mmCIF file of C-alpha atoms in Angstrom:
data_model
loop_
_atom_site.group_PDB
_atom_site.id
_atom_site.type_symbol
_atom_site.label_atom_id
_atom_site.label_comp_id
_atom_site.label_asym_id
_atom_site.label_seq_id
_atom_site.Cartn_x
_atom_site.Cartn_y
_atom_site.Cartn_z
ATOM 1 C CA MET A 11 -23.582 -2.854 128.404
ATOM 2 C CA LYS A 12 -22.754 -3.643 124.762
ATOM 3 C CA THR A 13 -25.280 -4.000 121.942
ATOM 4 C CA ALA A 14 -24.970 -5.637 118.550
ATOM 5 C CA LEU A 15 -27.075 -5.215 115.444
ATOM 6 C CA LEU A 16 -27.593 -8.544 113.661
ATOM 7 C CA VAL A 17 -28.315 -8.360 109.930
ATOM 8 C CA SER A 18 -28.921 -11.354 107.678
ATOM 9 C CA THR A 19 -28.190 -11.102 103.966
ATOM 10 C CA TYR A 20 -28.240 -13.164 100.803
ATOM 11 C CA ASN A 21 -27.398 -11.760 97.352
ATOM 12 C CA TRP A 22 -29.127 -8.416 97.800
ATOM 13 C CA PRO A 23 -26.303 -5.887 98.141
ATOM 14 C CA GLU A 24 -28.640 -2.986 97.336
ATOM 15 C CA ALA A 25 -30.633 -3.653 100.519
ATOM 16 C CA LEU A 26 -27.468 -4.127 102.567
ATOM 17 C CA SER A 27 -26.162 -0.824 101.228
ATOM 18 C CA LEU A 28 -29.301 0.913 102.532
ATOM 19 C CA ILE A 29 -28.711 -0.628 105.953
ATOM 20 C CA PHE A 30 -25.144 0.706 105.920
ATOM 21 C CA LYS A 31 -26.399 4.188 104.985
ATOM 22 C CA SER A 32 -28.874 4.012 107.860
ATOM 23 C CA LEU A 33 -26.101 3.026 110.280
ATOM 24 C CA GLU A 34 -24.067 6.049 109.212
ATOM 25 C CA ASN A 35 -26.956 8.336 110.191
ATOM 26 C CA GLN A 36 -27.736 6.906 113.632
ATOM 27 C CA SER A 37 -27.242 9.189 116.607
ATOM 28 C CA VAL A 38 -26.318 6.163 118.743
ATOM 29 C CA ALA A 39 -24.477 3.383 116.937
ATOM 30 C CA PRO A 40 -24.393 -0.252 118.047
ATOM 31 C CA ASP A 41 -21.147 -1.503 119.555
ATOM 32 C CA GLU A 42 -21.027 -4.291 116.953
ATOM 33 C CA VAL A 43 -22.611 -4.983 113.582
ATOM 34 C CA LEU A 44 -22.966 -8.682 112.803
ATOM 35 C CA ILE A 45 -23.551 -9.635 109.167
ATOM 36 C CA ALA A 46 -24.891 -13.197 108.820
ATOM 37 C CA ASP A 47 -24.338 -14.023 105.151
ATOM 38 C CA ASP A 48 -26.093 -17.144 103.842
ATOM 39 C CA GLY A 49 -23.700 -17.622 100.923
ATOM 40 C CA SER A 50 -23.904 -14.391 98.921
ATOM 41 C CA ALA A 51 -21.792 -13.808 95.818
ATOM 42 C CA LYS A 52 -18.593 -11.737 95.781
ATOM 43 C CA GLU A 53 -20.475 -8.474 95.147
ATOM 44 C CA THR A 54 -21.829 -8.563 98.708
ATOM 45 C CA THR A 55 -18.396 -9.277 100.189
ATOM 46 C CA LYS A 56 -16.954 -6.382 98.191
ATOM 47 C CA LEU A 57 -19.646 -4.033 99.530
ATOM 48 C CA ILE A 58 -18.962 -5.124 103.113
ATOM 49 C CA THR A 59 -15.194 -4.721 102.663
ATOM 50 C CA GLU A 60 -15.634 -1.184 101.309
ATOM 51 C CA PHE A 61 -17.965 -0.231 104.158
ATOM 52 C CA LYS A 62 -15.505 -1.574 106.744
ATOM 53 C CA LYS A 63 -12.745 0.608 105.252
ATOM 54 C CA GLN A 64 -14.738 3.825 105.637
ATOM 55 C CA SER A 65 -16.573 3.081 108.878
ATOM 56 C CA SER A 66 -15.415 3.128 112.471
ATOM 57 C CA LEU A 67 -18.014 0.497 113.405
ATOM 58 C CA ASP A 68 -16.911 -2.905 114.643
ATOM 59 C CA LEU A 69 -18.272 -5.059 111.814
ATOM 60 C CA ASN A 70 -18.097 -8.852 111.796
ATOM 61 C CA HIS A 71 -19.000 -10.589 108.509
ATOM 62 C CA VAL A 72 -19.822 -14.290 108.862
ATOM 63 C CA TRP A 73 -20.216 -16.105 105.530
ATOM 64 C CA HIS A 74 -20.799 -19.726 104.657
ATOM 65 C CA GLU A 75 -21.089 -21.549 101.355
ATOM 66 C CA ASP A 76 -24.423 -21.400 99.548
ATOM 67 C CA ARG A 77 -25.887 -24.882 99.984
ATOM 68 C CA GLY A 78 -29.540 -23.941 100.076
ATOM 69 C CA PHE A 79 -31.479 -21.972 102.658
ATOM 70 C CA ARG A 80 -29.467 -22.079 105.897
ATOM 71 C CA LYS A 81 -30.200 -18.629 107.269
ATOM 72 C CA SER A 82 -30.594 -19.885 110.841
ATOM 73 C CA GLU A 83 -27.162 -21.474 110.745
ATOM 74 C CA ALA A 84 -25.610 -18.230 109.484
ATOM 75 C CA LEU A 85 -27.386 -16.261 112.230
ATOM 76 C CA ASN A 86 -26.192 -18.692 114.896
ATOM 77 C CA LYS A 87 -22.592 -18.427 113.676
ATOM 78 C CA ALA A 88 -22.727 -14.631 113.767
ATOM 79 C CA ILE A 89 -24.236 -14.608 117.261
ATOM 80 C CA ALA A 90 -21.619 -17.073 118.503
ATOM 81 C CA GLY A 91 -18.870 -14.623 117.550
ATOM 82 C CA SER A 92 -20.467 -11.670 119.313
ATOM 83 C CA GLU A 93 -19.183 -10.160 122.539
ATOM 84 C CA SER A 94 -22.295 -8.031 123.153
ATOM 85 C CA ASP A 95 -24.775 -8.318 125.989
ATOM 86 C CA TYR A 96 -27.785 -7.643 123.772
ATOM 87 C CA ILE A 97 -28.384 -8.497 120.135
ATOM 88 C CA ILE A 98 -30.901 -6.524 118.085
ATOM 89 C CA GLN A 99 -32.201 -8.195 114.954
#
């Protein structure tokens, strides 16, 4: 049984960084980490890219253009790309 952690983000890389630090300290890691990005700036993408380089976690970053609040759409896109049986949000 596979599990995924679903995280939504929008232009708050400091908070996302804390989530990444928490993931590094888990005794049982999720099989997938899904990042649903509602149009963050390049700083967030850079943070995610750096984390992917140093982590062994399967991380899937789904981003769409910032055209107002469309968090639900970003979440749905991230979930659609998941191969896990359970998704934890």
